[in-house]
mmCIF file of C-alpha atoms in Angstrom:
data_model
loop_
_atom_site.group_PDB
_atom_site.id
_atom_site.type_symbol
_atom_site.label_atom_id
_atom_site.label_comp_id
_atom_site.label_asym_id
_atom_site.label_seq_id
_atom_site.Cartn_x
_atom_site.Cartn_y
_atom_site.Cartn_z
ATOM 1 C CA MET A 876 13.657 -13.262 36.858
ATOM 2 C CA LYS A 877 13.618 -10.513 34.695
ATOM 3 C CA ILE A 878 10.295 -8.711 32.965
ATOM 4 C CA ALA A 879 9.771 -6.404 30.623
ATOM 5 C CA ILE A 880 6.236 -4.241 30.225
ATOM 6 C CA THR A 881 4.717 -2.047 27.651
ATOM 7 C CA ALA A 882 3.722 0.887 30.284
ATOM 8 C CA SER A 883 2.624 3.991 28.148
ATOM 9 C CA GLY A 884 4.838 5.985 31.057
ATOM 10 C CA GLU A 885 8.483 6.435 32.063
ATOM 11 C CA THR A 886 7.843 4.829 35.798
ATOM 12 C CA LEU A 887 6.333 1.654 38.091
ATOM 13 C CA ASP A 888 2.952 3.903 37.953
ATOM 14 C CA SER A 889 2.845 4.666 34.817
ATOM 15 C CA PRO A 890 -0.143 2.112 33.121
ATOM 16 C CA VAL A 891 0.606 -0.741 31.169
ATOM 17 C CA ASP A 892 0.063 0.226 27.431
ATOM 18 C CA PRO A 893 -1.756 -2.242 26.061
ATOM 19 C CA ARG A 894 -0.208 -2.820 22.246
ATOM 20 C CA PHE A 895 2.855 -4.765 22.292
ATOM 21 C CA GLY A 896 4.722 -3.835 18.660
ATOM 22 C CA ARG A 897 3.718 0.376 19.495
ATOM 23 C CA ALA A 898 3.807 0.096 23.621
ATOM 24 C CA LYS A 899 5.972 3.616 24.040
ATOM 25 C CA TYR A 900 7.799 2.305 26.819
ATOM 26 C CA PHE A 901 9.069 -1.221 27.958
ATOM 27 C CA ILE A 902 9.548 -1.258 31.812
ATOM 28 C CA VAL A 903 12.030 -4.236 31.993
ATOM 29 C CA VAL A 904 12.346 -5.639 35.648
ATOM 30 C CA ASP A 905 14.091 -7.732 37.677
ATOM 31 C CA SER A 906 11.663 -8.936 39.513
ATOM 32 C CA GLU A 907 13.770 -10.914 42.013
ATOM 33 C CA THR A 908 15.288 -7.243 42.717
ATOM 34 C CA GLY A 909 13.073 -5.217 42.014
ATOM 35 C CA ASP A 910 15.313 -2.845 40.129
ATOM 36 C CA TYR A 911 13.546 -2.216 36.175
ATOM 37 C CA ARG A 912 14.901 0.636 33.783
ATOM 38 C CA THR A 913 12.367 1.861 31.710
ATOM 39 C CA VAL A 914 13.525 1.717 27.613
ATOM 40 C CA ASP A 915 11.433 3.834 25.046
ATOM 41 C CA ASN A 916 10.077 2.873 21.985
ATOM 42 C CA ALA A 917 9.537 5.418 19.823
ATOM 43 C CA GLN A 918 11.402 4.061 16.321
ATOM 44 C CA ASN A 919 8.222 1.640 16.733
ATOM 45 C CA LEU A 920 6.358 3.038 18.020
ATOM 46 C CA ASN A 921 6.048 5.429 14.398
ATOM 47 C CA ALA A 922 7.372 1.945 11.898
ATOM 48 C CA ALA A 923 4.830 1.549 9.230
ATOM 49 C CA GLN A 924 5.913 -1.712 8.952
ATOM 50 C CA GLY A 925 7.288 -5.178 11.604
ATOM 51 C CA ALA A 926 6.962 -2.845 15.133
ATOM 52 C CA GLY A 927 5.336 -6.312 16.454
ATOM 53 C CA ILE A 928 8.299 -8.626 15.121
ATOM 54 C CA GLN A 929 10.634 -5.021 15.386
ATOM 55 C CA ALA A 930 9.508 -4.480 19.549
ATOM 56 C CA ALA A 931 10.395 -9.154 19.605
ATOM 57 C CA GLU A 932 13.477 -8.545 18.929
ATOM 58 C CA ASN A 933 13.987 -5.731 21.264
ATOM 59 C CA VAL A 934 12.445 -7.682 24.226
ATOM 60 C CA VAL A 935 14.524 -10.113 23.401
ATOM 61 C CA HIS A 936 18.272 -8.381 23.376
ATOM 62 C CA LEU A 937 17.872 -6.250 27.021
ATOM 63 C CA GLY A 938 17.249 -9.790 28.495
ATOM 64 C CA ALA A 939 13.267 -10.632 29.527
ATOM 65 C CA GLU A 940 12.263 -13.826 29.951
ATOM 66 C CA CYS A 941 8.497 -13.235 30.205
ATOM 67 C CA VAL A 942 6.480 -10.212 28.379
ATOM 68 C CA LEU A 943 3.635 -9.029 29.934
ATOM 69 C CA THR A 944 1.225 -7.079 27.645
ATOM 70 C CA GLY A 945 -3.038 -6.007 26.503
ATOM 71 C CA ASN A 946 -2.972 -7.788 23.123
ATOM 72 C CA CYS A 947 0.220 -9.239 21.135
ATOM 73 C CA GLY A 948 -0.519 -10.255 17.611
ATOM 74 C CA PRO A 949 0.685 -13.459 15.995
ATOM 75 C CA LYS A 950 4.263 -12.114 14.068
ATOM 76 C CA ALA A 951 5.113 -11.103 17.430
ATOM 77 C CA PHE A 952 4.418 -14.181 19.382
ATOM 78 C CA ARG A 953 5.324 -16.543 16.887
ATOM 79 C CA ALA A 954 8.793 -13.970 16.715
ATOM 80 C CA MET A 955 9.204 -14.418 20.624
ATOM 81 C CA GLN A 956 8.122 -17.997 20.886
ATOM 82 C CA ALA A 957 11.147 -18.161 18.760
ATOM 83 C CA ALA A 958 13.294 -17.129 21.328
ATOM 84 C CA GLY A 959 11.735 -19.023 24.074
ATOM 85 C CA VAL A 960 10.136 -15.505 25.792
ATOM 86 C CA LYS A 961 7.256 -16.580 27.368
ATOM 87 C CA ILE A 962 3.630 -14.289 26.915
ATOM 88 C CA ILE A 963 1.018 -13.562 29.389
ATOM 89 C CA ILE A 964 -1.420 -11.002 28.015
ATOM 90 C CA GLY A 965 -4.500 -9.630 28.810
ATOM 91 C CA VAL A 966 -2.459 -7.322 31.582
ATOM 92 C CA GLU A 967 -3.666 -3.886 32.940
ATOM 93 C CA GLY A 968 -3.225 -1.432 35.804
ATOM 94 C CA SER A 969 -0.355 -0.124 36.824
ATOM 95 C CA VAL A 970 2.862 -1.808 36.101
ATOM 96 C CA SER A 971 3.604 -1.812 40.192
ATOM 97 C CA GLY A 972 0.680 -3.580 40.101
ATOM 98 C CA VAL A 973 1.013 -6.413 37.022
ATOM 99 C CA LEU A 974 4.237 -6.613 38.877
ATOM 100 C CA GLU A 975 3.441 -7.863 42.253
ATOM 101 C CA LYS A 976 0.571 -9.935 40.467
ATOM 102 C CA PHE A 977 3.240 -11.254 38.310
ATOM 103 C CA LYS A 978 4.714 -12.344 41.557
ATOM 104 C CA ALA A 979 2.298 -13.282 42.754
ATOM 105 C CA GLY A 980 2.170 -15.682 40.146
ATOM 106 C CA GLU A 981 -1.634 -14.747 39.258
ATOM 107 C CA TYR A 982 -1.345 -15.557 35.559
ATOM 108 C CA GLN A 983 -0.797 -17.857 33.226
ATOM 109 C CA THR A 984 1.076 -18.069 30.043
ATOM 110 C CA ALA A 985 -0.763 -17.016 26.904
ATOM 111 C CA ASP A 986 0.226 -20.357 23.996
ATOM 112 C CA ALA A 987 -1.558 -17.821 21.313
ATOM 113 C CA SER A 988 -1.734 -14.740 20.644
ATOM 114 C CA ASN A 989 -4.529 -12.846 21.333
ATOM 115 C CA VAL A 990 -5.219 -10.751 18.552
ATOM 116 C CA GLU A 991 -4.988 -9.756 14.957
ATOM 117 C CA GLY A 992 -1.947 -8.380 12.920
ATOM 118 C CA HIS A 993 -2.768 -4.926 11.238
ATOM 119 C CA TRP A 994 -1.091 -3.454 7.815
ATOM 120 C CA LEU A 995 0.240 0.046 7.849
ATOM 121 C CA MET B 302 2.693 8.162 -24.433
ATOM 122 C CA GLN B 303 2.290 8.113 -21.427
ATOM 123 C CA ILE B 304 -0.754 9.187 -20.203
ATOM 124 C CA ALA B 305 -2.006 8.834 -16.069
ATOM 125 C CA ILE B 306 -5.154 8.423 -14.318
ATOM 126 C CA ALA B 307 -5.178 8.615 -10.547
ATOM 127 C CA SER B 308 -7.002 11.059 -7.406
ATOM 128 C CA GLY B 309 -6.167 10.894 -4.545
ATOM 129 C CA LYS B 310 -10.589 10.413 -2.541
ATOM 130 C CA GLY B 311 -11.786 7.164 -4.749
ATOM 131 C CA GLY B 312 -14.614 6.199 -6.594
ATOM 132 C CA THR B 313 -14.466 10.243 -8.445
ATOM 133 C CA GLY B 314 -14.692 8.282 -11.976
ATOM 134 C CA LYS B 315 -11.268 7.697 -12.391
ATOM 135 C CA THR B 316 -12.047 4.407 -14.132
ATOM 136 C CA THR B 317 -14.874 6.019 -15.805
ATOM 137 C CA ILE B 318 -12.047 8.492 -17.570
ATOM 138 C CA ALA B 319 -9.559 5.579 -18.267
ATOM 139 C CA THR B 320 -12.128 3.814 -19.978
ATOM 140 C CA ASN B 321 -13.359 6.169 -21.941
ATOM 141 C CA LEU B 322 -10.223 8.292 -23.171
ATOM 142 C CA ALA B 323 -8.347 5.051 -23.366
ATOM 143 C CA TRP B 324 -11.527 3.236 -25.843
ATOM 144 C CA SER B 325 -12.218 6.738 -27.384
ATOM 145 C CA VAL B 326 -7.899 7.156 -29.268
ATOM 146 C CA SER B 327 -8.281 3.326 -29.649
ATOM 147 C CA SER B 328 -10.126 4.345 -32.072
ATOM 148 C CA HIS B 329 -7.509 6.707 -34.112
ATOM 149 C CA ARG B 330 -4.191 5.584 -32.438
ATOM 150 C CA PRO B 331 -3.017 2.473 -30.906
ATOM 151 C CA THR B 332 -3.648 2.976 -27.477
ATOM 152 C CA ARG B 333 -2.820 -0.066 -24.566
ATOM 153 C CA LEU B 334 -4.087 0.095 -20.809
ATOM 154 C CA LEU B 335 -3.256 -0.940 -18.135
ATOM 155 C CA ASP B 336 -5.145 -1.500 -15.079
ATOM 156 C CA CYS B 337 -2.732 -0.763 -11.659
ATOM 157 C CA ASP B 338 -5.639 -0.655 -9.347
ATOM 158 C CA VAL B 339 -4.102 -4.383 -8.347
ATOM 159 C CA GLU B 340 -6.309 -4.029 -5.268
ATOM 160 C CA GLU B 341 -10.184 -3.838 -7.399
ATOM 161 C CA PRO B 342 -9.687 -3.694 -11.473
ATOM 162 C CA ASN B 343 -12.696 -2.673 -12.648
ATOM 163 C CA CYS B 344 -11.672 -1.591 -16.248
ATOM 164 C CA HIS B 345 -12.495 -4.726 -17.771
ATOM 165 C CA ILE B 346 -16.823 -4.390 -16.575
ATOM 166 C CA PHE B 347 -17.191 -1.386 -18.728
ATOM 167 C CA LEU B 348 -14.660 -2.862 -21.859
ATOM 168 C CA ASN B 349 -15.213 -6.743 -21.611
ATOM 169 C CA PRO B 350 -11.619 -7.668 -22.711
ATOM 170 C CA GLU B 351 -10.606 -10.967 -24.277
ATOM 171 C CA ILE B 352 -7.706 -12.689 -23.246
ATOM 172 C CA GLU B 353 -5.746 -13.800 -23.778
ATOM 173 C CA LYS B 354 -2.704 -14.394 -22.100
ATOM 174 C CA THR B 355 -2.596 -15.041 -17.707
ATOM 175 C CA ASP B 356 1.780 -14.318 -15.836
ATOM 176 C CA THR B 357 1.917 -15.255 -12.646
ATOM 177 C CA VAL B 358 3.549 -12.417 -10.673
ATOM 178 C CA GLY B 359 6.187 -13.735 -7.751
ATOM 179 C CA VAL B 360 7.646 -11.949 -5.230
ATOM 180 C CA PRO B 361 12.172 -13.410 -4.207
ATOM 181 C CA VAL B 362 11.711 -14.197 -0.672
ATOM 182 C CA PRO B 363 14.012 -15.872 1.769
ATOM 183 C CA LEU B 364 14.095 -20.084 1.997
ATOM 184 C CA VAL B 365 16.517 -20.651 5.237
ATOM 185 C CA ASP B 366 18.604 -24.332 5.024
ATOM 186 C CA THR B 367 18.979 -24.654 8.851
ATOM 187 C CA GLU B 368 22.068 -27.197 8.548
ATOM 188 C CA LYS B 369 23.634 -23.902 6.943
ATOM 189 C CA CYS B 370 23.125 -21.729 8.759
ATOM 190 C CA THR B 371 24.698 -20.321 11.617
ATOM 191 C CA GLY B 372 22.815 -17.521 13.402
ATOM 192 C CA CYS B 373 25.020 -15.016 13.317
ATOM 193 C CA GLY B 374 22.375 -12.441 12.792
ATOM 194 C CA LYS B 375 22.996 -10.421 9.565
ATOM 195 C CA CYS B 376 20.830 -11.380 7.998
ATOM 196 C CA GLY B 377 17.653 -10.042 10.302
ATOM 197 C CA GLU B 378 20.107 -6.600 10.798
ATOM 198 C CA LEU B 379 19.917 -6.329 7.344
ATOM 199 C CA CYS B 380 16.377 -6.809 6.539
ATOM 200 C CA GLN B 381 15.005 -3.271 7.820
ATOM 201 C CA TYR B 382 10.960 -4.067 7.073
ATOM 202 C CA SER B 383 11.220 -7.563 10.303
ATOM 203 C CA ALA B 384 10.640 -9.875 7.400
ATOM 204 C CA ILE B 385 13.683 -11.966 8.171
ATOM 205 C CA VAL B 386 14.986 -12.493 12.691
ATOM 206 C CA SER B 387 17.490 -13.822 13.233
ATOM 207 C CA MET B 388 17.039 -13.892 17.488
ATOM 208 C CA LYS B 389 18.682 -16.492 19.690
ATOM 209 C CA SER B 390 17.049 -19.141 17.171
ATOM 210 C CA LYS B 391 17.377 -19.150 13.570
ATOM 211 C CA PRO B 392 16.041 -16.514 11.753
ATOM 212 C CA LEU B 393 12.246 -16.618 11.294
ATOM 213 C CA THR B 394 11.085 -15.388 8.075
ATOM 214 C CA PHE B 395 7.521 -13.521 7.009
ATOM 215 C CA PRO B 396 7.408 -13.871 3.550
ATOM 216 C CA GLU B 397 4.257 -11.668 3.090
ATOM 217 C CA LEU B 398 6.670 -9.029 4.291
ATOM 218 C CA CYS B 399 9.274 -8.418 1.949
ATOM 219 C CA HIS B 400 9.538 -6.906 -0.135
ATOM 220 C CA GLY B 401 12.053 -8.568 -1.907
ATOM 221 C CA CYS B 402 15.795 -7.472 -2.408
ATOM 222 C CA GLY B 403 17.435 -9.744 -2.042
ATOM 223 C CA GLY B 404 19.400 -8.090 0.625
ATOM 224 C CA CYS B 405 19.067 -10.990 3.388
ATOM 225 C CA SER B 406 21.260 -14.421 0.913
ATOM 226 C CA LEU B 407 24.133 -11.594 0.100
ATOM 227 C CA VAL B 408 24.530 -10.926 3.072
ATOM 228 C CA CYS B 409 24.503 -14.577 4.293
ATOM 229 C CA PRO B 410 28.286 -15.016 5.482
ATOM 230 C CA ALA B 411 27.209 -18.754 5.583
ATOM 231 C CA ASP B 412 25.137 -19.311 1.997
ATOM 232 C CA ALA B 413 22.581 -20.861 3.383
ATOM 233 C CA ILE B 414 20.541 -18.229 1.593
ATOM 234 C CA THR B 415 18.160 -18.817 -0.944
ATOM 235 C CA GLU B 416 15.024 -16.890 -2.755
ATOM 236 C CA VAL B 417 12.114 -18.606 -3.304
ATOM 237 C CA ASP B 418 9.243 -17.273 -5.631
ATOM 238 C CA ARG B 419 6.798 -15.952 -3.313
ATOM 239 C CA GLU B 420 3.318 -14.988 -5.543
ATOM 240 C CA VAL B 421 0.781 -11.765 -4.969
ATOM 241 C CA GLY B 422 -1.307 -11.759 -8.093
ATOM 242 C CA VAL B 423 -1.468 -12.915 -11.878
ATOM 243 C CA VAL B 424 -0.892 -9.768 -15.042
ATOM 244 C CA GLU B 425 -4.232 -10.309 -17.106
ATOM 245 C CA SER B 426 -3.901 -9.190 -21.378
ATOM 246 C CA GLY B 427 -5.619 -9.363 -24.352
ATOM 247 C CA LYS B 428 -7.741 -7.143 -26.344
ATOM 248 C CA ALA B 429 -10.610 -5.138 -26.285
ATOM 249 C CA GLY B 430 -11.387 -4.105 -30.650
ATOM 250 C CA LYS B 431 -9.194 -2.548 -31.178
ATOM 251 C CA LEU B 432 -7.854 -1.369 -27.527
ATOM 252 C CA LYS B 433 -4.962 -3.559 -25.631
ATOM 253 C CA PHE B 434 -5.303 -4.465 -23.019
ATOM 254 C CA VAL B 435 -3.535 -6.097 -19.449
ATOM 255 C CA ARG B 436 -4.379 -6.232 -15.895
ATOM 256 C CA GLY B 437 -3.626 -6.941 -12.894
ATOM 257 C CA LEU B 438 -5.594 -9.067 -10.195
ATOM 258 C CA LEU B 439 -3.453 -9.099 -7.322
ATOM 259 C CA ARG B 440 -3.992 -12.131 -4.726
ATOM 260 C CA ILE B 441 -6.737 -12.479 -2.147
ATOM 261 C CA GLY B 442 -4.944 -11.257 0.879
ATOM 262 C CA GLU B 443 -2.681 -10.054 -0.431
ATOM 263 C CA ALA B 444 -0.984 -6.914 1.364
ATOM 264 C CA MET B 445 2.206 -5.839 -1.250
ATOM 265 C CA SER B 446 0.446 -4.961 -4.923
ATOM 266 C CA PRO B 447 3.469 -2.646 -5.718
ATOM 267 C CA PRO B 448 5.753 -5.840 -7.644
ATOM 268 C CA LEU B 449 2.092 -6.633 -9.100
ATOM 269 C CA ILE B 450 1.933 -3.250 -10.438
ATOM 270 C CA ARG B 451 5.427 -3.003 -11.426
ATOM 271 C CA ALA B 452 4.495 -6.532 -13.605
ATOM 272 C CA VAL B 453 1.282 -4.448 -15.106
ATOM 273 C CA LYS B 454 4.083 -1.684 -16.161
ATOM 274 C CA THR B 455 6.513 -3.764 -17.759
ATOM 275 C CA PHE B 456 3.488 -4.208 -20.916
ATOM 276 C CA ILE B 457 4.488 -0.139 -21.594
ATOM 277 C CA ASP B 458 5.308 0.459 -25.540
ATOM 278 C CA GLU B 459 6.960 3.100 -26.495
ATOM 279 C CA ASP B 460 5.611 3.571 -29.585
ATOM 280 C CA LEU B 461 1.800 2.921 -28.449
ATOM 281 C CA LEU B 462 -0.873 5.215 -26.299
ATOM 282 C CA THR B 463 -0.757 4.296 -23.093
ATOM 283 C CA ILE B 464 -4.047 4.462 -19.987
ATOM 284 C CA ILE B 465 -2.762 3.624 -16.522
ATOM 285 C CA ASP B 466 -5.875 3.200 -13.636
ATOM 286 C CA ALA B 467 -3.244 4.203 -11.226
ATOM 287 C CA PRO B 468 -5.557 3.159 -7.806
ATOM 288 C CA PRO B 469 -7.020 6.181 -5.141
ATOM 289 C CA GLY B 470 -4.861 7.365 -2.937
ATOM 290 C CA THR B 471 -1.370 8.928 -2.055
ATOM 291 C CA SER B 472 1.006 5.848 -0.857
ATOM 292 C CA CYS B 473 2.837 3.416 -2.874
ATOM 293 C CA PRO B 474 1.044 1.948 -5.263
ATOM 294 C CA VAL B 475 0.349 5.128 -6.275
ATOM 295 C CA ILE B 476 3.267 5.920 -6.291
ATOM 296 C CA GLU B 477 4.322 2.947 -8.577
ATOM 297 C CA ALA B 478 1.839 3.459 -10.788
ATOM 298 C CA ILE B 479 1.922 7.424 -12.630
ATOM 299 C CA ARG B 480 5.751 6.986 -11.066
ATOM 300 C CA GLY B 481 7.983 7.992 -14.667
ATOM 301 C CA VAL B 482 4.371 8.855 -16.739
ATOM 302 C CA ASP B 483 4.702 11.683 -19.587
ATOM 303 C CA TYR B 484 0.879 13.021 -17.529
ATOM 304 C CA VAL B 485 -0.818 12.538 -15.499
ATOM 305 C CA ILE B 486 -4.979 13.295 -14.577
ATOM 306 C CA LEU B 487 -5.993 13.922 -11.604
ATOM 307 C CA VAL B 488 -9.405 12.921 -11.067
ATOM 308 C CA THR B 489 -12.429 15.132 -8.834
ATOM 309 C CA GLU B 490 -15.766 15.681 -7.929
ATOM 310 C CA PRO B 491 -16.612 18.882 -6.552
ATOM 311 C CA THR B 492 -17.558 18.031 -3.670
ATOM 312 C CA PRO B 493 -15.261 18.927 0.074
ATOM 313 C CA PHE B 494 -14.043 15.571 0.056
ATOM 314 C CA GLY B 495 -13.261 15.825 -3.644
ATOM 315 C CA LEU B 496 -10.821 18.467 -3.332
ATOM 316 C CA ASN B 497 -9.188 17.667 -0.154
ATOM 317 C CA ASP B 498 -8.307 14.723 -1.500
ATOM 318 C CA LEU B 499 -7.517 15.708 -4.278
ATOM 319 C CA ILE B 500 -4.932 19.212 -2.565
ATOM 320 C CA LEU B 501 -3.267 15.936 -1.395
ATOM 321 C CA ALA B 502 -2.619 14.303 -4.968
ATOM 322 C CA VAL B 503 -1.480 17.694 -6.274
ATOM 323 C CA GLU B 504 1.109 17.429 -3.565
ATOM 324 C CA THR B 505 1.729 14.590 -4.744
ATOM 325 C CA VAL B 506 1.973 14.831 -8.058
ATOM 326 C CA ARG B 507 4.490 17.393 -7.275
ATOM 327 C CA GLN B 508 7.076 15.569 -5.595
ATOM 328 C CA LEU B 509 6.717 14.081 -8.128
ATOM 329 C CA ARG B 510 7.903 16.628 -10.813
ATOM 330 C CA ILE B 511 4.544 15.367 -13.733
ATOM 331 C CA PRO B 512 2.300 17.318 -15.401
ATOM 332 C CA PHE B 513 -1.154 17.396 -14.084
ATOM 333 C CA GLY B 514 -4.405 18.245 -14.961
ATOM 334 C CA VAL B 515 -7.424 17.866 -13.500
ATOM 335 C CA ILE B 516 -10.872 16.011 -14.841
ATOM 336 C CA VAL B 517 -14.530 16.865 -12.749
ATOM 337 C CA ASN B 518 -16.412 14.759 -12.920
ATOM 338 C CA ARG B 519 -20.318 14.608 -12.245
ATOM 339 C CA ALA B 520 -20.067 18.827 -12.468
ATOM 340 C CA GLY B 521 -23.275 20.447 -11.655
ATOM 341 C CA ILE B 522 -23.421 18.620 -7.180
ATOM 342 C CA GLY B 523 -21.421 20.814 -4.514
ATOM 343 C CA ASP B 524 -20.173 23.764 -4.728
ATOM 344 C CA GLN B 525 -16.791 25.746 -6.960
ATOM 345 C CA GLU B 526 -14.448 25.593 -4.702
ATOM 346 C CA VAL B 527 -13.554 22.735 -6.606
ATOM 347 C CA GLN B 528 -12.686 25.615 -9.469
ATOM 348 C CA ALA B 529 -11.415 28.069 -7.209
ATOM 349 C CA TYR B 530 -8.117 25.645 -6.139
ATOM 350 C CA CYS B 531 -7.425 24.904 -9.439
ATOM 351 C CA GLU B 532 -7.834 28.798 -10.291
ATOM 352 C CA LYS B 533 -5.512 29.636 -7.189
ATOM 353 C CA GLU B 534 -2.204 27.197 -8.172
ATOM 354 C CA LYS B 535 -2.917 27.835 -12.032
ATOM 355 C CA ILE B 536 -4.190 24.105 -12.405
ATOM 356 C CA PRO B 537 -5.935 23.793 -15.559
ATOM 357 C CA ILE B 538 -9.479 21.895 -15.732
ATOM 358 C CA LEU B 539 -8.605 19.736 -18.828
ATOM 359 C CA LEU B 540 -12.456 18.960 -18.080
ATOM 360 C CA GLU B 541 -15.712 18.023 -16.537
ATOM 361 C CA LEU B 542 -18.124 15.355 -16.517
ATOM 362 C CA PRO B 543 -21.655 16.576 -15.743
ATOM 363 C CA ASP B 544 -23.849 15.203 -13.238
ATOM 364 C CA ASP B 545 -25.500 13.566 -15.903
ATOM 365 C CA ARG B 546 -28.003 10.006 -15.340
ATOM 366 C CA ARG B 547 -27.986 8.537 -18.286
ATOM 367 C CA ILE B 548 -23.506 8.196 -17.296
ATOM 368 C CA ALA B 549 -24.617 7.291 -13.934
ATOM 369 C CA GLU B 550 -27.315 4.737 -15.441
ATOM 370 C CA ALA B 551 -24.972 3.252 -18.277
ATOM 371 C CA TYR B 552 -21.837 2.636 -15.565
ATOM 372 C CA SER B 553 -24.825 1.057 -14.078
ATOM 373 C CA ARG B 554 -24.866 -1.550 -16.853
ATOM 374 C CA GLY B 555 -21.414 -1.655 -17.229
ATOM 375 C CA GLU B 556 -21.610 0.153 -20.346
ATOM 376 C CA MET B 557 -19.135 2.712 -22.011
ATOM 377 C CA ALA B 558 -20.597 6.779 -21.233
ATOM 378 C CA VAL B 559 -18.730 7.195 -24.243
ATOM 379 C CA ASN B 560 -22.476 5.077 -25.649
ATOM 380 C CA ALA B 561 -24.615 6.385 -24.083
ATOM 381 C CA ILE B 562 -24.427 10.491 -24.563
ATOM 382 C CA ALA B 563 -23.957 11.673 -28.081
ATOM 383 C CA GLY B 564 -20.549 13.432 -28.819
ATOM 384 C CA LEU B 565 -18.794 12.330 -25.672
ATOM 385 C CA GLN B 566 -16.850 10.973 -27.434
ATOM 386 C CA ASP B 567 -14.775 13.706 -29.981
ATOM 387 C CA LYS B 568 -14.976 14.953 -25.909
ATOM 388 C CA PHE B 569 -12.668 12.309 -24.741
ATOM 389 C CA ASN B 570 -10.718 12.527 -28.753
ATOM 390 C CA SER B 571 -10.082 16.745 -28.452
ATOM 391 C CA LEU B 572 -8.824 15.595 -24.604
ATOM 392 C CA TYR B 573 -6.793 13.460 -25.972
ATOM 393 C CA ALA B 574 -5.673 15.825 -29.131
ATOM 394 C CA GLU B 575 -4.665 18.868 -26.536
ATOM 395 C CA LEU B 576 -2.567 17.111 -24.052
ATOM 396 C CA ALA B 577 -0.743 15.006 -26.979
ATOM 397 C CA GLU B 578 -0.219 18.957 -28.482
ATOM 398 C CA TYR B 579 0.413 20.696 -24.506
ATOM 399 C CA LEU B 580 3.187 17.249 -24.540
ATOM 400 C CA ASN B 581 4.831 17.892 -27.538
ATOM 401 C CA GLU B 582 5.251 20.793 -26.717
ATOM 402 C CA TYR B 583 6.637 20.561 -22.814
#
């Protein structure tokens, strides 16, 4: 399964970026093979508004079926839910550590956003 | 003729200047005050206007007919504000992000998008004595004020003197409020905070190429740095309003400063006369 993890660096040992829409990078990993690619999210990081929705669109286009991040606001949540992407909130530590925990089935899919939307 | 009162820093006295200037001039010239600080309009507190008309202001937002929609995604590709997105599903709309450009309905090949009004606030119009008065009042929780400010500005009448009370800051609502006016008065206080934000406001107004001058409110407190900056930048200081307890007391009672201090109305009238003369020459 393809999963997207928000990261503050480009490699698997980077810490998870707690922000979703304004995460520095997305690391998209195939949880079976371990193959991954890093996608720069700089465009959304600096967006005036709609960063969460845009990021949601990006992860959908990247083919991710599940997103793991620290926090997720209501608009991004709604957009990903509509596209059938599972969302796991509240993860922390290194990307590789999160990946291991994910494979071990330690996480639960969120059924609602955990933070408020914010403006500008 | 249109004069906007802006500031950069909040709480420097924009409303005090706008209401007292408009009130003073209205005694001898037809004048309308537009309260464009629609997130927090407060000119009415000092003017107690009689409101004669209330109009609802809306922004057109997309409504998708999911029967007609083919899920092609053209609407989402066009929208710069992520107000409509189309992924694997039929489009999702986020009306609070929509700027109302109508582009999505134009590009939709299936004719599935119509525009419906989303209320952002109201415009109230009326008068206070001889002074004509208009204010915008943004709906609580609403973040997008420029469409409402534009609606308030439709009350600009070339035959009247229009005084605009602008919002604080230097972002979109301020640009919307001061765009197209003949002159901007920047109100500041003589403190480091006042100066810092005055500089930002000056840079903004210069970008818009609108002539401007400065009013120093609460003169006597703080330091002389604002005056030094204005001298260096060759910015005219139009008026220095002293830090006077009588003005503060009148303000706290919701009363006009010109009624609290004898001779102040004359100062506002001469300020207007100077600006009118300058603008005729300009």
